[in-house]
Short mmCIF file of C-alpha atoms in Angstrom, two decimals:
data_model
loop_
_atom_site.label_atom_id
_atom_site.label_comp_id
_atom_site.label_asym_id
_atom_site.label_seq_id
_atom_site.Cartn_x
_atom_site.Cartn_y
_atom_site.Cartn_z
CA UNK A 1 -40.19 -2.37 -19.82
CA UNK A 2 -37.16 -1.76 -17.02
CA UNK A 3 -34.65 0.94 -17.34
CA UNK A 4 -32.45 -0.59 -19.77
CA UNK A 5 -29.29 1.23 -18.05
CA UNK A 6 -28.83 -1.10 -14.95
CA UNK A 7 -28.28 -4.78 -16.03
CA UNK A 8 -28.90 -6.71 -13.28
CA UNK A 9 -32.51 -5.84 -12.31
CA UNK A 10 -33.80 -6.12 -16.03
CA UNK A 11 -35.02 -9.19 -17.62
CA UNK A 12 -33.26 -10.64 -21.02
CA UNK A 13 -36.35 -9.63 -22.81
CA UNK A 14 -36.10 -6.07 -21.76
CA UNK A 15 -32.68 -5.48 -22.86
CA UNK A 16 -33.45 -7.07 -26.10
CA UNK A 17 -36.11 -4.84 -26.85
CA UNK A 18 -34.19 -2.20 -26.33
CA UNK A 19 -31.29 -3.35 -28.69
CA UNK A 20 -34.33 -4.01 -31.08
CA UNK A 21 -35.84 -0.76 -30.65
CA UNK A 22 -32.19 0.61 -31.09
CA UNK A 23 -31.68 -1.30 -34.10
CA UNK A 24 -35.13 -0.33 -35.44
CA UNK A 25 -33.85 3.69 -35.35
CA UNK A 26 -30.71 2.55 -37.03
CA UNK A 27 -32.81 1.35 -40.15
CA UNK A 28 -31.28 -2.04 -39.33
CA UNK A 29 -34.64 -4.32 -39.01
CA UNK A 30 -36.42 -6.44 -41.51
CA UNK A 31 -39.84 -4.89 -42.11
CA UNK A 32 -41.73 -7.62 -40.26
CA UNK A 33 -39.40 -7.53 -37.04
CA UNK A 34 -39.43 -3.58 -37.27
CA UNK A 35 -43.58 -3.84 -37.11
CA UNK A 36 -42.57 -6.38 -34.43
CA UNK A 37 -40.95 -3.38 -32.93
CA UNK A 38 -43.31 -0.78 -33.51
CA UNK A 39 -46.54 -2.90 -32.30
CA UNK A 40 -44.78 -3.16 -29.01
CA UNK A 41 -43.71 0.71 -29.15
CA UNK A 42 -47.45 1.16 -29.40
CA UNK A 43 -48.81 -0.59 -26.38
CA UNK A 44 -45.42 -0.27 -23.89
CA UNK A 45 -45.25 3.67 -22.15
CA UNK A 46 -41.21 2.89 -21.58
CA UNK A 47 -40.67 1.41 -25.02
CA UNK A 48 -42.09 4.86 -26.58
CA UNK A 49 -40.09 6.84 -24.32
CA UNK A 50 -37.26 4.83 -24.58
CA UNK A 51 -37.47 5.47 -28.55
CA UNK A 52 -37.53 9.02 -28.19
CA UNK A 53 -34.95 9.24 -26.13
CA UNK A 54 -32.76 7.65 -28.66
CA UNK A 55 -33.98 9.69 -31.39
CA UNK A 56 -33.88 12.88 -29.45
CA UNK A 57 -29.78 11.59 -28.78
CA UNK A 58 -29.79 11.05 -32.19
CA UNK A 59 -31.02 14.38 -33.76
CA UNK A 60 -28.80 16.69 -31.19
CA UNK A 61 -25.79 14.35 -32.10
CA UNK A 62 -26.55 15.10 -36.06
CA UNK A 63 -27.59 18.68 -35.49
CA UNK A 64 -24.43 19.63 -32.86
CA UNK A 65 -21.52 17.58 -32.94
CA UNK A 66 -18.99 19.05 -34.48
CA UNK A 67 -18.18 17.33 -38.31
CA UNK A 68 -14.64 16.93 -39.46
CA UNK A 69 -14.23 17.40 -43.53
CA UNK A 70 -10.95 16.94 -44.55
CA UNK A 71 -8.82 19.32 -47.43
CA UNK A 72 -8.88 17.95 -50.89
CA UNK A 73 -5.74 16.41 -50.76
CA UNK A 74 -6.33 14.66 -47.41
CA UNK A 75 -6.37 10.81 -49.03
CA UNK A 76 -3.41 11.43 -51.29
CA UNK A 77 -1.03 13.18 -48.25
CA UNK A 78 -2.17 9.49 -46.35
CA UNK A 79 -1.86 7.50 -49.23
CA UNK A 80 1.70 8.45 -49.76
CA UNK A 81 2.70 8.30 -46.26
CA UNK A 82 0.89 4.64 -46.20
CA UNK A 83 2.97 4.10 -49.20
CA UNK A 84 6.49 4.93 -47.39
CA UNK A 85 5.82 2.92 -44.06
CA UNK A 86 4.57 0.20 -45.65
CA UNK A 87 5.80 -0.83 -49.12
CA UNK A 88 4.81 -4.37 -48.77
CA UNK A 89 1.11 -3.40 -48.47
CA UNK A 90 1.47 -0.87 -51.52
CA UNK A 91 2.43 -2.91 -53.48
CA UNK A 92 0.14 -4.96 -53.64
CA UNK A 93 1.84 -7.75 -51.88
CA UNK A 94 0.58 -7.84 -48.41
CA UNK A 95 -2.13 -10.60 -47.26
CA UNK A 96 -5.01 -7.87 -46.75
CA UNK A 97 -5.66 -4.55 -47.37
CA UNK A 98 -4.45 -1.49 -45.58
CA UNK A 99 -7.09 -0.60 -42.69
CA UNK A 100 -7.06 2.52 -40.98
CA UNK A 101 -8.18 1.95 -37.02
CA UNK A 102 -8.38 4.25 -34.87
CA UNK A 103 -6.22 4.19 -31.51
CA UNK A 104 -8.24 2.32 -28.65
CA UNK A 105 -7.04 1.41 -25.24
CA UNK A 106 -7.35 -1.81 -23.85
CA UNK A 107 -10.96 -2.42 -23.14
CA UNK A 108 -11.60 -5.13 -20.12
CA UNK A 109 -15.33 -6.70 -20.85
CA UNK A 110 -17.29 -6.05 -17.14
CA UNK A 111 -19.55 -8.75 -16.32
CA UNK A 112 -22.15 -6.92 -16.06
CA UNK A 113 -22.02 -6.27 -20.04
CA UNK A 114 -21.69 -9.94 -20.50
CA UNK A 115 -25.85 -10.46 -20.93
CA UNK A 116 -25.70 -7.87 -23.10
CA UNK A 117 -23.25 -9.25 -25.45
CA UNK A 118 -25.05 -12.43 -25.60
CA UNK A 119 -28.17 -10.98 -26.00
CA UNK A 120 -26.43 -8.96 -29.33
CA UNK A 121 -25.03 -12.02 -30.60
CA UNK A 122 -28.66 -12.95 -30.81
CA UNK A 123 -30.24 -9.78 -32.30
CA UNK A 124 -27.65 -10.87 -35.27
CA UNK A 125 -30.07 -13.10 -36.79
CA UNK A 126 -32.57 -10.99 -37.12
CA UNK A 127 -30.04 -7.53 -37.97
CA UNK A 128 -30.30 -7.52 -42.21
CA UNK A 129 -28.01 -5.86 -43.67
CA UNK A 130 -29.37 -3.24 -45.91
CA UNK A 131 -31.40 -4.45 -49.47
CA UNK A 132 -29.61 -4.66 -52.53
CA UNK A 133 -30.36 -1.76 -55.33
CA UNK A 134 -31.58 -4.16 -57.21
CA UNK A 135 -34.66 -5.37 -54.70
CA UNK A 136 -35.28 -0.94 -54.88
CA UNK A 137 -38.93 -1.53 -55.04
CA UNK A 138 -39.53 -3.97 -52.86
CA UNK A 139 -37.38 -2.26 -50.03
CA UNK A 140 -39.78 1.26 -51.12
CA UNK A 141 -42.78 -0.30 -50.68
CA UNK A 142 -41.46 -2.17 -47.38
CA UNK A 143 -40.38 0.74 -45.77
CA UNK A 144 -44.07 2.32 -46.69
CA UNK A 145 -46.04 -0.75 -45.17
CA UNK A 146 -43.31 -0.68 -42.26
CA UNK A 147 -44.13 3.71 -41.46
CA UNK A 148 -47.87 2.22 -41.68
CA UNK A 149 -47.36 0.66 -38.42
CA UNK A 150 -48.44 2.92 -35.11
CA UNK A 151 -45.76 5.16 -34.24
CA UNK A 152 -43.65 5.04 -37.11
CA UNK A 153 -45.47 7.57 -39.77
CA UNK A 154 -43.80 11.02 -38.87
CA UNK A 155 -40.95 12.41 -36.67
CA UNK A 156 -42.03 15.78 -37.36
CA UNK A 157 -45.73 16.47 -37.54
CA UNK A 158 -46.47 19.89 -39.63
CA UNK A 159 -48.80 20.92 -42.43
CA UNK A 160 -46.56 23.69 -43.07
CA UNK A 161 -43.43 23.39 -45.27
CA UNK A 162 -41.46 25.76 -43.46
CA UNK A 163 -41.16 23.71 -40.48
CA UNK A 164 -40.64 20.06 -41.83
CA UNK A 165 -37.90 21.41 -44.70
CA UNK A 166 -35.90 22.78 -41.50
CA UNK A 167 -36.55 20.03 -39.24
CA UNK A 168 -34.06 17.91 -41.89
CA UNK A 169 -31.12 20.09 -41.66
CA UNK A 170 -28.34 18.49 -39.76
CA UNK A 171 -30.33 14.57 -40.00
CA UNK A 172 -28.88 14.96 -44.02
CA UNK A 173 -26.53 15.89 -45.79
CA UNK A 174 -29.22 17.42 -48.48
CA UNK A 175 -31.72 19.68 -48.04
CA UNK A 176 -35.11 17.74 -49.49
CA UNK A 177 -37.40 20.18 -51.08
CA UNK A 178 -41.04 20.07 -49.59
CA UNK A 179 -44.13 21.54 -50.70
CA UNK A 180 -47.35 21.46 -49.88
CA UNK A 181 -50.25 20.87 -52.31
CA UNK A 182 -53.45 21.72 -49.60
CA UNK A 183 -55.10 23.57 -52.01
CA UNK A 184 -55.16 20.40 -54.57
CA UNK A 185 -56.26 17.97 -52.24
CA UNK A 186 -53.01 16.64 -50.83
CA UNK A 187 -52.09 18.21 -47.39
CA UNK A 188 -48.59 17.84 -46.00
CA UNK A 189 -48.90 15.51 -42.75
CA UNK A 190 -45.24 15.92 -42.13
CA UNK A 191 -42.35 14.05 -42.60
CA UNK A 192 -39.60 11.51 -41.03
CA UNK A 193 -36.00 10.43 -41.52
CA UNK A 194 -35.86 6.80 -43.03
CA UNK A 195 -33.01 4.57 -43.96
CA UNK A 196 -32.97 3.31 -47.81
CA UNK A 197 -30.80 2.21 -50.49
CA UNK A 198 -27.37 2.06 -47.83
CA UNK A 199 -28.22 5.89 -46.91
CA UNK A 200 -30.21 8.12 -44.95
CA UNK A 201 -33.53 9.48 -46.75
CA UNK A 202 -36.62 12.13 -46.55
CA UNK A 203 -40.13 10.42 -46.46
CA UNK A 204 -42.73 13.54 -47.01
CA UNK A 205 -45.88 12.45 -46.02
CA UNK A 206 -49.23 13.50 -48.02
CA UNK A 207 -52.54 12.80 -47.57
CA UNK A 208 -55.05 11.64 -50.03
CA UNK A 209 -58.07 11.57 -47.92
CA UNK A 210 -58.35 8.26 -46.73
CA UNK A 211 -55.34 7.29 -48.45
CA UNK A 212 -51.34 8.80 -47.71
CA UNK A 213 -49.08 8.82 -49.67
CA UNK A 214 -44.74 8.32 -48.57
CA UNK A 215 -42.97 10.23 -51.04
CA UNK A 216 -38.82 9.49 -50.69
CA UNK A 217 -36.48 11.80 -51.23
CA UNK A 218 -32.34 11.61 -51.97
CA UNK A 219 -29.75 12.90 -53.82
CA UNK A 220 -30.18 11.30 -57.49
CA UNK A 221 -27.15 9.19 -58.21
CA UNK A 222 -26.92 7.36 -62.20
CA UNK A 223 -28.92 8.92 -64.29
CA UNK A 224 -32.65 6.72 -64.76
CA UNK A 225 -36.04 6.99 -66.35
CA UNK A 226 -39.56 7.59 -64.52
CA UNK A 227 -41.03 4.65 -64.24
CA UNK A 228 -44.00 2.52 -62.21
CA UNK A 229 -44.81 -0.17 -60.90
CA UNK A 230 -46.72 -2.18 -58.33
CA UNK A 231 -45.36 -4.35 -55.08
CA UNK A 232 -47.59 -6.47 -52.65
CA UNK A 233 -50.76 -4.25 -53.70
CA UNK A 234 -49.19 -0.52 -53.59
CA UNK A 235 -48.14 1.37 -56.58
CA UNK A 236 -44.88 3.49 -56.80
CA UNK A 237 -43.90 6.08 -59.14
CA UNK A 238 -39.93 7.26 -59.54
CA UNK A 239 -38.55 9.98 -61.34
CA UNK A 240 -35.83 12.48 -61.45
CA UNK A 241 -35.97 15.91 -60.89
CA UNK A 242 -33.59 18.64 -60.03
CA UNK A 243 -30.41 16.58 -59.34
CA UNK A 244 -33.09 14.49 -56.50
CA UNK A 245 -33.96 10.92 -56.86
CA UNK A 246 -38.17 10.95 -56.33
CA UNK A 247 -40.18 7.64 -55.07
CA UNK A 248 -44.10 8.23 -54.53
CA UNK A 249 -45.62 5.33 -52.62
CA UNK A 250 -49.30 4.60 -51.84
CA UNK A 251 -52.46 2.39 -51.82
CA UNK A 252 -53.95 5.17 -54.24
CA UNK A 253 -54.97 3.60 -57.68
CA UNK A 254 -52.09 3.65 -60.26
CA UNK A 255 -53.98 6.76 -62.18
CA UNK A 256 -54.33 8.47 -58.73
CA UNK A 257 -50.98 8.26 -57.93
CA UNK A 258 -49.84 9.54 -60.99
CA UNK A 259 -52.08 12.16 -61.07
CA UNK A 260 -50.55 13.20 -57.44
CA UNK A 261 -46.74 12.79 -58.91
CA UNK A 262 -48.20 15.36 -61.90
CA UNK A 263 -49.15 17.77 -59.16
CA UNK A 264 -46.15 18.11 -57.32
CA UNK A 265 -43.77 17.47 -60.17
CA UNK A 266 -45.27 20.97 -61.21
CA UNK A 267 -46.34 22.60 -58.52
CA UNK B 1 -19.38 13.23 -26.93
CA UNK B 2 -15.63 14.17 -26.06
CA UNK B 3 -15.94 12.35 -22.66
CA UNK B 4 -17.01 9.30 -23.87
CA UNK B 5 -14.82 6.43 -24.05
CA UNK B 6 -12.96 5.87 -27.52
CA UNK B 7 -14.61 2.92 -28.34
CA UNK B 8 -18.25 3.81 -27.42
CA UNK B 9 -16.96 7.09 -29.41
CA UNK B 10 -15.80 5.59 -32.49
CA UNK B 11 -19.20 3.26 -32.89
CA UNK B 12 -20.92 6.69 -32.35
CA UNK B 13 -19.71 9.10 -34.57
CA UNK B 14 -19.31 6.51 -37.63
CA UNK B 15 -23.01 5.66 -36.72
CA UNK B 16 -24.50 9.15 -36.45
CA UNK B 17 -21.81 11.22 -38.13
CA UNK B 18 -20.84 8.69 -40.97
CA UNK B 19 -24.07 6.70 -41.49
CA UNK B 20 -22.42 3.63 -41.97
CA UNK B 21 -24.14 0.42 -41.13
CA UNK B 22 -23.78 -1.72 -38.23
CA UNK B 23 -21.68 -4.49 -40.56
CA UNK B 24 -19.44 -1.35 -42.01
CA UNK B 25 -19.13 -0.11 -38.52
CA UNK B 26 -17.93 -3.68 -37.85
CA UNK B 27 -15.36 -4.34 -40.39
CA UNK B 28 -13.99 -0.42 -39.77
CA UNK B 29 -13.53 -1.28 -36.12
CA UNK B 30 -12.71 -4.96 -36.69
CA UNK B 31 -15.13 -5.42 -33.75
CA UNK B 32 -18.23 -7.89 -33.94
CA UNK B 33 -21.81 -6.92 -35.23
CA UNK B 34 -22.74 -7.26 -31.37
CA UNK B 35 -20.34 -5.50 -30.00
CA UNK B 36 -20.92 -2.43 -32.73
CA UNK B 37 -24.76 -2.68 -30.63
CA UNK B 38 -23.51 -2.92 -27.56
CA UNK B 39 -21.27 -0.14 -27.51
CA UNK B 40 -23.74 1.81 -29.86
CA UNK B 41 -26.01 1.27 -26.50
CA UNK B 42 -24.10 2.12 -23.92
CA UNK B 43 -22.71 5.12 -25.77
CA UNK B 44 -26.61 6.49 -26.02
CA UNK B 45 -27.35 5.82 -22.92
CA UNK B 46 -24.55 7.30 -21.45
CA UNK B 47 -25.18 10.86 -23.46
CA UNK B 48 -28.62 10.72 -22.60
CA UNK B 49 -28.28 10.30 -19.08
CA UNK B 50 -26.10 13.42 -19.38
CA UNK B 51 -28.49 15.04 -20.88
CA UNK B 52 -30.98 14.41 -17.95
CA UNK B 53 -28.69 16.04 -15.39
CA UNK B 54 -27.92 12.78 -13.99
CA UNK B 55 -23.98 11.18 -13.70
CA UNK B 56 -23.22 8.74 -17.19
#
């Protein structure tokens, strides 16, 4: 693969690889075009390098750039001035919705991004929006078959819990707890940012020697019950614990899996 | 991030910052799900040729 930078001398396929690879670290890919994705990752030098590129941009962008969080009272001081220069949308009877935007200048398309914007209007078809909560399982288990792929397993590769629970502070806005259960038979491999339920997540990574297990971590929203199941041939556990929201994903047996959810539920 | 363009910007920071989707991202900036990819591209690539020394 070209340098992605400098339209003219690439080829259409290049440059939509790279807005596929892009759209792969966005969490933005079906599972079957992100092993698409990650298969060519695995054979192409510049398709690996161009991926961690973007997710080395990515993690200093998270971990530096400044973040804005507005006073309490923020939304009701712009509500109420919405309210005064614009009645008619207050009240309810405007044609659409009030819409903050941003102030942009005038933007003139060059030609040279002209490929490119064809080439996107492409990559739409095959850009999914992200899985309804309902389909939870299936997009669990999907995203496990999908970090299966070469390449995709860890971002941070560490047996040691002190370096992958840091390595997630300024990619979340929670700080996943991480253990690791060596001395039981389940070794921390290490861990990677994924992209779930409309949100960014933790995947921990175990080992179950010659099975691993993806165990998903977030900030527990409604209230639910632990609870199991089985998707295309791997079993999940979920459960709820300390305020987090806990999937376990594997091809371990049901029993095995359970018996690994015990461990770490307690140790 | 400051130098960047608004638009490339505004894709940016509601990308890495926000982690909205590219179809939030879209209705937000009333721009096209390309264009959101486009401008999420160039806006990477221009940050990380900074951050290789060499001119965005």
């Amino acid at each position: 693969m070209t340098d992605t930078s400098n339209g003219p001398m690439q080829s259409h396929n290049d440059q939509e690889m790279a807005f596929l690879i892009q759209a792969e670290i966005d969490g933005e890919l079906s599972p079957a075009d992100a092993a698409r994705v990650a298969a060519h990752v695995a054979a192409s030098e510049s398709g690996a390098a161009l991926r961690a590129e973007l997710l080395a941009v990515s993690g200093r962008i998270r971990r530096e750039a400044p973040r804005f969080t507005p006073p309490d009272d923020f939304a009701d001081r712009v509500r109420a001035r919405l309210d005064a220069a614009t009645p008619a949308l207050a009240s309810g009877t405007g044609h659409g919705r009030a819409r903050f935007r941003l102030p942009r200048p005038s933007w003139a398309v060059g030609s040279s991004f002209g490929a490119g914007f064809a080439i996107a209007a492409m990559l739409l078809l095959i850009v999914m929006p992200p899985r309804s909560r309902e389909d939870l399982p299936g997009s669990v288990v999907a995203d496990h078959v999908r970090a299966l792929q070469p390449g995709h397993l860890l971002d941070v590769i560490s047996s040691d819990h002190h370096t992958v629970r840091p390595w997630f502070d300024g990619r979340l806005d929670f700080a996943p707890p991480v253990k690791d259960l060596k001395e039981i038979g389940y070794p921390l491999r290490g861990g990677r940012l994924d992209y779930l339920v409309g949100r960014p997540v933790a995947a921990l990574v175990y080992a179950a020697c010659p099975h691993l297990i993806d165990l998903y971590v977030w900030p527990a929203g409604a209230p639910s019950i632990e609870s199991s199941g089985q998707r295309s041939g791997y079993n999940y556990v979920r459960w709820q614990q300390d305020g987090m929201q806990f999937w376990a994903v594997s091809d371990l047996a049901r029993d095995e899996l359970a018996t690994f959810v015990r461990h770490w539920r307690t140790g | 991030l400051a130098a960047l363009p608004t638009e490339l910007r505004e894709c940016l920071v509601l990308r890495e910052l926000e982690d909205l989707s590219y179809k939030e991202i879209s209705e937000i900036t009333g721009s096209p799900i390309g264009t959101v990819m486009s401008r999420l591209w160039r806006a990477r690539r221009s940050l990380a040729q900074v951050a290789r020394g060499s001119p965005a």
